[in-house]
Amino acid sequence: MSRGLNTKERVRAHSEFSKKYGLSDSTFPYIEDKTSVADGENIAEWWVQQKDRPDAIFCANDDVASGLTTVLRRAGFSIPGDLAVMGFDNSILAHLLDLTTIHYPIDQQAENSFLF
């Protein structure tokens, strides 16, 4: 598993959410250390090959989400009909491709980290 604090906290939050709402903890893998558009394209290819597909993927950032979404749309899949995809960062790619994303203002996070 990744050593990154953000990744660990996201996995923990997912587990707690699943437990709280009585959802089964999925057998789908946590795909880690993927941060590029090409990584998202590779995840799309993986998803297409699965017999039992996840119905949602939360990406580490909007680059991954854009690669994933673009490949699947070109292949005729519906986003979010066939797969819900969420990015992270609210980047220009999210705006241009109409992606669902989490707004994470890095400048505000930096400011918050230095408040005493």
Short mmCIF file of C-alpha atoms in Angstrom, two decimals:
data_model
loop_
_atom_site.label_atom_id
_atom_site.label_comp_id
_atom_site.label_asym_id
_atom_site.label_seq_id
_atom_site.Cartn_x
_atom_site.Cartn_y
_atom_site.Cartn_z
CA MET A 1 0.00 0.00 0.00
CA SER A 2 1.12 3.52 -0.68
CA ARG A 3 2.85 5.30 2.16
CA GLY A 4 1.17 8.61 1.34
CA LEU A 5 -0.97 10.03 4.14
CA ASN A 6 -3.70 11.13 1.71
CA THR A 7 -4.00 7.62 0.30
CA LYS A 8 -4.11 6.03 3.74
CA GLU A 9 -6.81 8.46 4.86
CA ARG A 10 -8.91 7.88 1.72
CA VAL A 11 -8.74 4.10 2.21
CA ARG A 12 -9.65 4.51 5.89
CA ALA A 13 -12.58 6.79 5.04
CA HIS A 14 -13.85 4.30 2.45
CA SER A 15 -13.67 1.43 4.94
CA GLU A 16 -15.45 3.42 7.64
CA PHE A 17 -18.16 4.53 5.21
CA SER A 18 -18.71 0.94 4.03
CA LYS A 19 -18.94 -0.31 7.60
CA LYS A 20 -21.27 2.49 8.71
CA TYR A 21 -23.75 1.84 5.90
CA GLY A 22 -23.48 -1.94 5.88
CA LEU A 23 -21.79 -2.13 2.49
CA SER A 24 -19.54 -5.03 1.71
CA ASP A 25 -15.89 -4.16 1.49
CA SER A 26 -15.22 -4.79 -2.16
CA THR A 27 -12.84 -7.32 -3.57
CA PHE A 28 -11.80 -4.74 -6.15
CA PRO A 29 -8.21 -3.63 -5.81
CA TYR A 30 -7.04 -0.25 -4.63
CA ILE A 31 -5.10 0.95 -7.64
CA GLU A 32 -2.37 3.16 -6.26
CA ASP A 33 0.36 5.47 -7.46
CA LYS A 34 -1.48 6.35 -10.67
CA THR A 35 -1.37 10.06 -11.40
CA SER A 36 -1.30 10.64 -15.16
CA VAL A 37 -3.76 10.71 -18.06
CA ALA A 38 -2.03 7.58 -19.42
CA ASP A 39 -2.62 5.87 -16.07
CA GLY A 40 -6.32 6.67 -16.39
CA GLU A 41 -6.34 5.21 -19.90
CA ASN A 42 -4.75 2.01 -18.56
CA ILE A 43 -7.35 1.80 -15.79
CA ALA A 44 -10.09 2.14 -18.42
CA GLU A 45 -8.60 -0.78 -20.34
CA TRP A 46 -8.47 -2.81 -17.11
CA TRP A 47 -12.11 -1.93 -16.32
CA VAL A 48 -13.34 -3.01 -19.76
CA GLN A 49 -11.67 -6.42 -19.34
CA GLN A 50 -13.36 -7.17 -16.00
CA LYS A 51 -16.34 -9.53 -15.85
CA ASP A 52 -17.42 -8.10 -12.50
CA ARG A 53 -16.81 -4.37 -12.84
CA PRO A 54 -16.83 -1.77 -10.12
CA ASP A 55 -19.64 0.74 -10.63
CA ALA A 56 -17.59 3.70 -9.39
CA ILE A 57 -13.94 4.76 -9.40
CA PHE A 58 -12.51 7.59 -7.31
CA CYS A 59 -9.35 8.85 -8.99
CA ALA A 60 -6.34 10.42 -7.31
CA ASN A 61 -6.68 13.50 -9.50
CA ASP A 62 -8.44 14.93 -12.54
CA ASP A 63 -5.69 13.77 -14.92
CA VAL A 64 -6.44 10.13 -14.13
CA ALA A 65 -10.20 10.76 -14.27
CA SER A 66 -9.88 12.45 -17.67
CA GLY A 67 -7.91 9.56 -19.19
CA LEU A 68 -10.33 7.01 -17.76
CA THR A 69 -13.44 8.90 -18.83
CA THR A 70 -12.21 9.73 -22.32
CA VAL A 71 -11.26 6.14 -23.20
CA LEU A 72 -14.56 4.78 -21.90
CA ARG A 73 -16.68 7.39 -23.67
CA ARG A 74 -14.86 6.70 -26.94
CA ALA A 75 -15.59 2.99 -26.45
CA GLY A 76 -19.30 3.77 -26.13
CA PHE A 77 -19.71 3.59 -22.38
CA SER A 78 -21.81 6.09 -20.48
CA ILE A 79 -20.28 8.11 -17.67
CA PRO A 80 -21.90 8.02 -15.09
CA GLY A 81 -24.42 5.45 -16.42
CA ASP A 82 -21.98 2.54 -16.78
CA LEU A 83 -19.33 3.86 -14.42
CA ALA A 84 -19.31 6.77 -12.00
CA VAL A 85 -15.95 8.53 -12.09
CA MET A 86 -14.78 11.15 -9.63
CA GLY A 87 -11.63 13.19 -9.95
CA PHE A 88 -9.82 15.33 -7.44
CA ASP A 89 -8.42 18.88 -7.63
CA ASN A 90 -11.07 20.65 -9.75
CA SER A 91 -8.54 21.31 -12.50
CA ILE A 92 -9.10 22.86 -15.91
CA LEU A 93 -9.46 19.30 -17.29
CA ALA A 94 -12.44 18.72 -15.02
CA HIS A 95 -14.02 21.89 -16.33
CA LEU A 96 -13.33 21.15 -20.00
CA LEU A 97 -14.45 17.50 -19.86
CA ASP A 98 -17.35 18.11 -17.46
CA LEU A 99 -15.93 15.71 -14.86
CA THR A 100 -17.24 15.21 -11.37
CA THR A 101 -14.43 16.35 -9.12
CA ILE A 102 -13.61 17.47 -5.61
CA HIS A 103 -12.61 21.10 -5.28
CA TYR A 104 -9.37 21.14 -3.33
CA PRO A 105 -7.88 24.63 -3.31
CA ILE A 106 -4.18 23.91 -2.81
CA ASP A 107 -3.39 27.53 -1.98
CA GLN A 108 -5.94 27.48 0.85
CA GLN A 109 -4.60 24.12 2.08
CA ALA A 110 -1.09 25.56 2.19
CA GLU A 111 -2.35 28.57 4.11
CA ASN A 112 -4.23 26.34 6.58
CA SER A 113 -1.14 24.22 7.21
CA PHE A 114 0.73 27.24 8.58
CA LEU A 115 -1.99 28.61 10.86
CA PHE A 116 -1.22 28.32 14.53
#
